[in-house]
């Protein structure tokens, strides 16, 4: 599980950064990628990245401001033109279906693969045997949502030394024990999976927020997250400006990470006034004063999400 950033700027693109989009790479877990927001130029960013549109499974839209959705029509139509046939599902606020369908219809764009659009107002959006995705509304000028992706715990690895001590050789019985079943050995005794399975592998939690002012919904969404992605449009000195425009400062993002007991904080959605890494360094310092394990998201940067021991 890795998070790859395709754009980290707020509002409009700059020479240094594109507008908002990030991809959760689940190649080992599902063989797919999940996209979060799709600002203008996202498909161009993907062309310069190791990502493949054919692997796209879900798109999660936080809100309907242009710097988060203007790249959708082009990306969807290009995916079809490249020959992708697997389904794509878009999750987003009310209005996302009208935007996508109208854009594709008026431009006479063809999508030759199953495309489903699910509008929501938060809550549980998706769940299967491996992952769960929940959403909650934040505080912005329009309905804006944060997403919490929870990977479910996985069974521990087989203890090969203990298996050998029971006289078992690799084969079908290994698979049954791995699945939690009990098996009968040659001497008639029952061997239970709990006897030979090591500790379960703890699932990871990633929380990716849309644009927001500080609000009470952030902490539950980010509680004990292994990675929190939080906007930090402004430095602390512009807290009044951030409040007026429904955004957050670096210090406010760090406070949220601390209160949520997150493991790592990634800041993104930077105002264009902070032109490069040098201008962003004070913003990073302000966040680290509150939450030391903070990093700045960068376009074309990959951030692994490590499993807890």
PDB file of N, CA and C in Angstrom, residues 81-130:
ATOM      1  N   UNK A  81     -10.015   5.054 -24.512  1.00  0.00           N
ATOM      2  CA  UNK A  81      -9.258   5.071 -25.762  1.00  0.00           C
ATOM      3  C   UNK A  81      -8.014   4.196 -25.681  1.00  0.00           C
ATOM      4  N   UNK A  82      -7.493   4.006 -24.467  1.00  0.00           N
ATOM      5  CA  UNK A  82      -6.324   3.150 -24.284  1.00  0.00           C
ATOM      6  C   UNK A  82      -6.670   1.668 -24.240  1.00  0.00           C
ATOM      7  N   UNK A  83      -7.967   1.358 -24.319  1.00  0.00           N
ATOM      8  CA  UNK A  83      -8.382  -0.035 -24.384  1.00  0.00           C
ATOM      9  C   UNK A  83      -8.717  -0.680 -23.063  1.00  0.00           C
ATOM     10  N   UNK A  84      -8.790   0.100 -21.983  1.00  0.00           N
ATOM     11  CA  UNK A  84      -9.138  -0.477 -20.685  1.00  0.00           C
ATOM     12  C   UNK A  84     -10.587  -0.962 -20.703  1.00  0.00           C
ATOM     13  N   UNK A  85     -10.825  -2.115 -20.097  1.00  0.00           N
ATOM     14  CA  UNK A  85     -12.171  -2.704 -20.106  1.00  0.00           C
ATOM     15  C   UNK A  85     -12.723  -2.980 -18.718  1.00  0.00           C
ATOM     16  N   UNK A  86     -11.902  -2.893 -17.674  1.00  0.00           N
ATOM     17  CA  UNK A  86     -12.376  -3.197 -16.326  1.00  0.00           C
ATOM     18  C   UNK A  86     -13.232  -2.048 -15.797  1.00  0.00           C
ATOM     19  N   UNK A  87     -14.178  -2.337 -14.891  1.00  0.00           N
ATOM     20  CA  UNK A  87     -15.101  -1.303 -14.401  1.00  0.00           C
ATOM     21  C   UNK A  87     -14.412  -0.238 -13.555  1.00  0.00           C
ATOM     22  N   UNK A  88     -15.000   0.934 -13.542  1.00  0.00           N
ATOM     23  CA  UNK A  88     -14.577   2.034 -12.672  1.00  0.00           C
ATOM     24  C   UNK A  88     -15.810   2.554 -11.942  1.00  0.00           C
ATOM     25  N   UNK A  89     -15.653   2.797 -10.643  1.00  0.00           N
ATOM     26  CA  UNK A  89     -16.727   3.375  -9.842  1.00  0.00           C
ATOM     27  C   UNK A  89     -16.264   4.717  -9.287  1.00  0.00           C
ATOM     28  N   UNK A  90     -17.102   5.737  -9.452  1.00  0.00           N
ATOM     29  CA  UNK A  90     -16.819   7.062  -8.906  1.00  0.00           C
ATOM     30  C   UNK A  90     -17.720   7.295  -7.701  1.00  0.00           C
ATOM     31  N   UNK A  91     -17.132   7.671  -6.584  1.00  0.00           N
ATOM     32  CA  UNK A  91     -17.869   8.065  -5.387  1.00  0.00           C
ATOM     33  C   UNK A  91     -17.688   9.570  -5.202  1.00  0.00           C
ATOM     34  N   UNK A  92     -18.780  10.282  -4.937  1.00  0.00           N
ATOM     35  CA  UNK A  92     -18.644  11.714  -4.739  1.00  0.00           C
ATOM     36  C   UNK A  92     -19.921  12.351  -4.244  1.00  0.00           C
ATOM     37  N   UNK A  93     -19.874  13.645  -3.947  1.00  0.00           N
ATOM     38  CA  UNK A  93     -21.056  14.361  -3.450  1.00  0.00           C
ATOM     39  C   UNK A  93     -22.137  14.469  -4.517  1.00  0.00           C
ATOM     40  N   UNK A  94     -23.315  14.867  -4.083  1.00  0.00           N
ATOM     41  CA  UNK A  94     -24.406  15.090  -5.019  1.00  0.00           C
ATOM     42  C   UNK A  94     -23.988  16.116  -6.071  1.00  0.00           C
ATOM     43  N   UNK A  95     -24.252  15.779  -7.329  1.00  0.00           N
ATOM     44  CA  UNK A  95     -23.866  16.635  -8.440  1.00  0.00           C
ATOM     45  C   UNK A  95     -22.753  16.042  -9.281  1.00  0.00           C
ATOM     46  N   UNK A  96     -21.995  15.090  -8.737  1.00  0.00           N
ATOM     47  CA  UNK A  96     -20.880  14.528  -9.495  1.00  0.00           C
ATOM     48  C   UNK A  96     -21.387  13.739 -10.696  1.00  0.00           C
ATOM     49  N   UNK A  97     -22.525  13.074 -10.568  1.00  0.00           N
ATOM     50  CA  UNK A  97     -23.062  12.312 -11.689  1.00  0.00           C
ATOM     51  C   UNK A  97     -23.452  13.232 -12.837  1.00  0.00           C
ATOM     52  N   UNK A  98     -24.130  14.329 -12.516  1.00  0.00           N
ATOM     53  CA  UNK A  98     -24.530  15.285 -13.541  1.00  0.00           C
ATOM     54  C   UNK A  98     -23.313  15.862 -14.236  1.00  0.00           C
ATOM     55  N   UNK A  99     -22.273  16.205 -13.466  1.00  0.00           N
ATOM     56  CA  UNK A  99     -21.055  16.779 -14.054  1.00  0.00           C
ATOM     57  C   UNK A  99     -20.412  15.808 -15.029  1.00  0.00           C
ATOM     58  N   UNK A 100     -20.231  14.564 -14.611  1.00  0.00           N
ATOM     59  CA  UNK A 100     -19.545  13.585 -15.453  1.00  0.00           C
ATOM     60  C   UNK A 100     -20.375  13.258 -16.698  1.00  0.00           C
ATOM     61  N   UNK A 101     -21.645  12.952 -16.497  1.00  0.00           N
ATOM     62  CA  UNK A 101     -22.473  12.540 -17.628  1.00  0.00           C
ATOM     63  C   UNK A 101     -22.669  13.665 -18.635  1.00  0.00           C
ATOM     64  N   UNK A 102     -22.865  14.895 -18.159  1.00  0.00           N
ATOM     65  CA  UNK A 102     -23.037  16.025 -19.066  1.00  0.00           C
ATOM     66  C   UNK A 102     -21.757  16.296 -19.848  1.00  0.00           C
ATOM     67  N   UNK A 103     -20.621  16.246 -19.176  1.00  0.00           N
ATOM     68  CA  UNK A 103     -19.335  16.495 -19.839  1.00  0.00           C
ATOM     69  C   UNK A 103     -19.081  15.475 -20.937  1.00  0.00           C
ATOM     70  N   UNK A 104     -19.332  14.203 -20.622  1.00  0.00           N
ATOM     71  CA  UNK A 104     -19.091  13.151 -21.610  1.00  0.00           C
ATOM     72  C   UNK A 104     -20.085  13.241 -22.771  1.00  0.00           C
ATOM     73  N   UNK A 105     -21.350  13.564 -22.442  1.00  0.00           N
ATOM     74  CA  UNK A 105     -22.371  13.634 -23.481  1.00  0.00           C
ATOM     75  C   UNK A 105     -22.115  14.788 -24.438  1.00  0.00           C
ATOM     76  N   UNK A 106     -21.878  15.982 -23.907  1.00  0.00           N
ATOM     77  CA  UNK A 106     -21.712  17.154 -24.759  1.00  0.00           C
ATOM     78  C   UNK A 106     -20.428  17.084 -25.582  1.00  0.00           C
ATOM     79  N   UNK A 107     -19.403  16.414 -25.059  1.00  0.00           N
ATOM     80  CA  UNK A 107     -18.152  16.278 -25.808  1.00  0.00           C
ATOM     81  C   UNK A 107     -18.143  15.043 -26.702  1.00  0.00           C
ATOM     82  N   UNK A 108     -19.269  14.298 -26.688  1.00  0.00           N
ATOM     83  CA  UNK A 108     -19.409  13.065 -27.465  1.00  0.00           C
ATOM     84  C   UNK A 108     -18.267  12.097 -27.183  1.00  0.00           C
ATOM     85  N   UNK A 109     -17.892  12.031 -25.910  1.00  0.00           N
ATOM     86  CA  UNK A 109     -16.832  11.115 -25.495  1.00  0.00           C
ATOM     87  C   UNK A 109     -17.427   9.743 -25.199  1.00  0.00           C
ATOM     88  N   UNK A 110     -16.725   8.718 -25.579  1.00  0.00           N
ATOM     89  CA  UNK A 110     -17.196   7.361 -25.380  1.00  0.00           C
ATOM     90  C   UNK A 110     -16.395   6.679 -24.284  1.00  0.00           C
ATOM     91  N   UNK A 111     -17.086   6.050 -23.391  1.00  0.00           N
ATOM     92  CA  UNK A 111     -16.466   5.261 -22.335  1.00  0.00           C
ATOM     93  C   UNK A 111     -16.867   3.807 -22.581  1.00  0.00           C
ATOM     94  N   UNK A 112     -15.930   3.008 -23.060  1.00  0.00           N
ATOM     95  CA  UNK A 112     -16.234   1.642 -23.479  1.00  0.00           C
ATOM     96  C   UNK A 112     -15.972   0.615 -22.379  1.00  0.00           C
ATOM     97  N   UNK A 113     -16.209   1.008 -21.161  1.00  0.00           N
ATOM     98  CA  UNK A 113     -16.066   0.094 -20.026  1.00  0.00           C
ATOM     99  C   UNK A 113     -17.160   0.456 -19.019  1.00  0.00           C
ATOM    100  N   UNK A 114     -17.525  -0.460 -18.132  1.00  0.00           N
ATOM    101  CA  UNK A 114     -18.588  -0.158 -17.161  1.00  0.00           C
ATOM    102  C   UNK A 114     -18.172   0.997 -16.241  1.00  0.00           C
ATOM    103  N   UNK A 115     -18.989   2.037 -16.194  1.00  0.00           N
ATOM    104  CA  UNK A 115     -18.741   3.197 -15.338  1.00  0.00           C
ATOM    105  C   UNK A 115     -19.953   3.404 -14.446  1.00  0.00           C
ATOM    106  N   UNK A 116     -19.732   3.335 -13.146  1.00  0.00           N
ATOM    107  CA  UNK A 116     -20.803   3.544 -12.172  1.00  0.00           C
ATOM    108  C   UNK A 116     -20.479   4.765 -11.330  1.00  0.00           C
ATOM    109  N   UNK A 117     -21.486   5.598 -11.094  1.00  0.00           N
ATOM    110  CA  UNK A 117     -21.303   6.804 -10.293  1.00  0.00           C
ATOM    111  C   UNK A 117     -22.226   6.724  -9.086  1.00  0.00           C
ATOM    112  N   UNK A 118     -21.643   6.811  -7.893  1.00  0.00           N
ATOM    113  CA  UNK A 118     -22.406   6.696  -6.656  1.00  0.00           C
ATOM    114  C   UNK A 118     -22.286   7.999  -5.864  1.00  0.00           C
ATOM    115  N   UNK A 119     -23.379   8.755  -5.833  1.00  0.00           N
ATOM    116  CA  UNK A 119     -23.407   9.963  -5.016  1.00  0.00           C
ATOM    117  C   UNK A 119     -23.707   9.587  -3.570  1.00  0.00           C
ATOM    118  N   UNK A 120     -23.145  10.332  -2.635  1.00  0.00           N
ATOM    119  CA  UNK A 120     -23.315   9.969  -1.227  1.00  0.00           C
ATOM    120  C   UNK A 120     -23.363  11.213  -0.346  1.00  0.00           C
ATOM    121  N   UNK A 121     -23.765  10.967   0.888  1.00  0.00           N
ATOM    122  CA  UNK A 121     -23.743  11.997   1.922  1.00  0.00           C
ATOM    123  C   UNK A 121     -22.958  11.525   3.138  1.00  0.00           C
ATOM    124  N   UNK A 122     -21.970  10.707   2.879  1.00  0.00           N
ATOM    125  CA  UNK A 122     -21.156  10.181   3.955  1.00  0.00           C
ATOM    126  C   UNK A 122     -21.616   8.809   4.384  1.00  0.00           C
ATOM    127  N   UNK A 123     -20.933   8.254   5.398  1.00  0.00           N
ATOM    128  CA  UNK A 123     -21.262   6.922   5.896  1.00  0.00           C
ATOM    129  C   UNK A 123     -20.393   5.857   5.253  1.00  0.00           C
ATOM    130  N   UNK A 124     -20.820   4.613   5.375  1.00  0.00           N
ATOM    131  CA  UNK A 124     -20.090   3.488   4.804  1.00  0.00           C
ATOM    132  C   UNK A 124     -20.345   3.431   3.302  1.00  0.00           C
ATOM    133  N   UNK A 125     -19.288   3.522   2.509  1.00  0.00           N
ATOM    134  CA  UNK A 125     -19.429   3.565   1.053  1.00  0.00           C
ATOM    135  C   UNK A 125     -19.091   2.239   0.394  1.00  0.00           C
ATOM    136  N   UNK A 126     -18.179   1.501   0.972  1.00  0.00           N
ATOM    137  CA  UNK A 126     -17.714   0.258   0.350  1.00  0.00           C
ATOM    138  C   UNK A 126     -17.150  -0.653   1.422  1.00  0.00           C
ATOM    139  N   UNK A 127     -17.404  -1.952   1.268  1.00  0.00           N
ATOM    140  CA  UNK A 127     -16.801  -2.930   2.176  1.00  0.00           C
ATOM    141  C   UNK A 127     -16.779  -4.287   1.493  1.00  0.00           C
ATOM    142  N   UNK A 128     -15.631  -4.957   1.581  1.00  0.00           N
ATOM    143  CA  UNK A 128     -15.532  -6.351   1.180  1.00  0.00           C
ATOM    144  C   UNK A 128     -14.651  -7.057   2.200  1.00  0.00           C
ATOM    145  N   UNK A 129     -14.099  -8.208   1.838  1.00  0.00           N
ATOM    146  CA  UNK A 129     -13.350  -8.979   2.822  1.00  0.00           C
ATOM    147  C   UNK A 129     -11.990  -8.378   3.145  1.00  0.00           C
ATOM    148  N   UNK A 130     -11.544  -7.400   2.371  1.00  0.00           N
ATOM    149  CA  UNK A 130     -10.212  -6.846   2.588  1.00  0.00           C
ATOM    150  C   UNK A 130     -10.199  -5.370   2.986  1.00  0.00           C
TER     151      UNK A 130
END
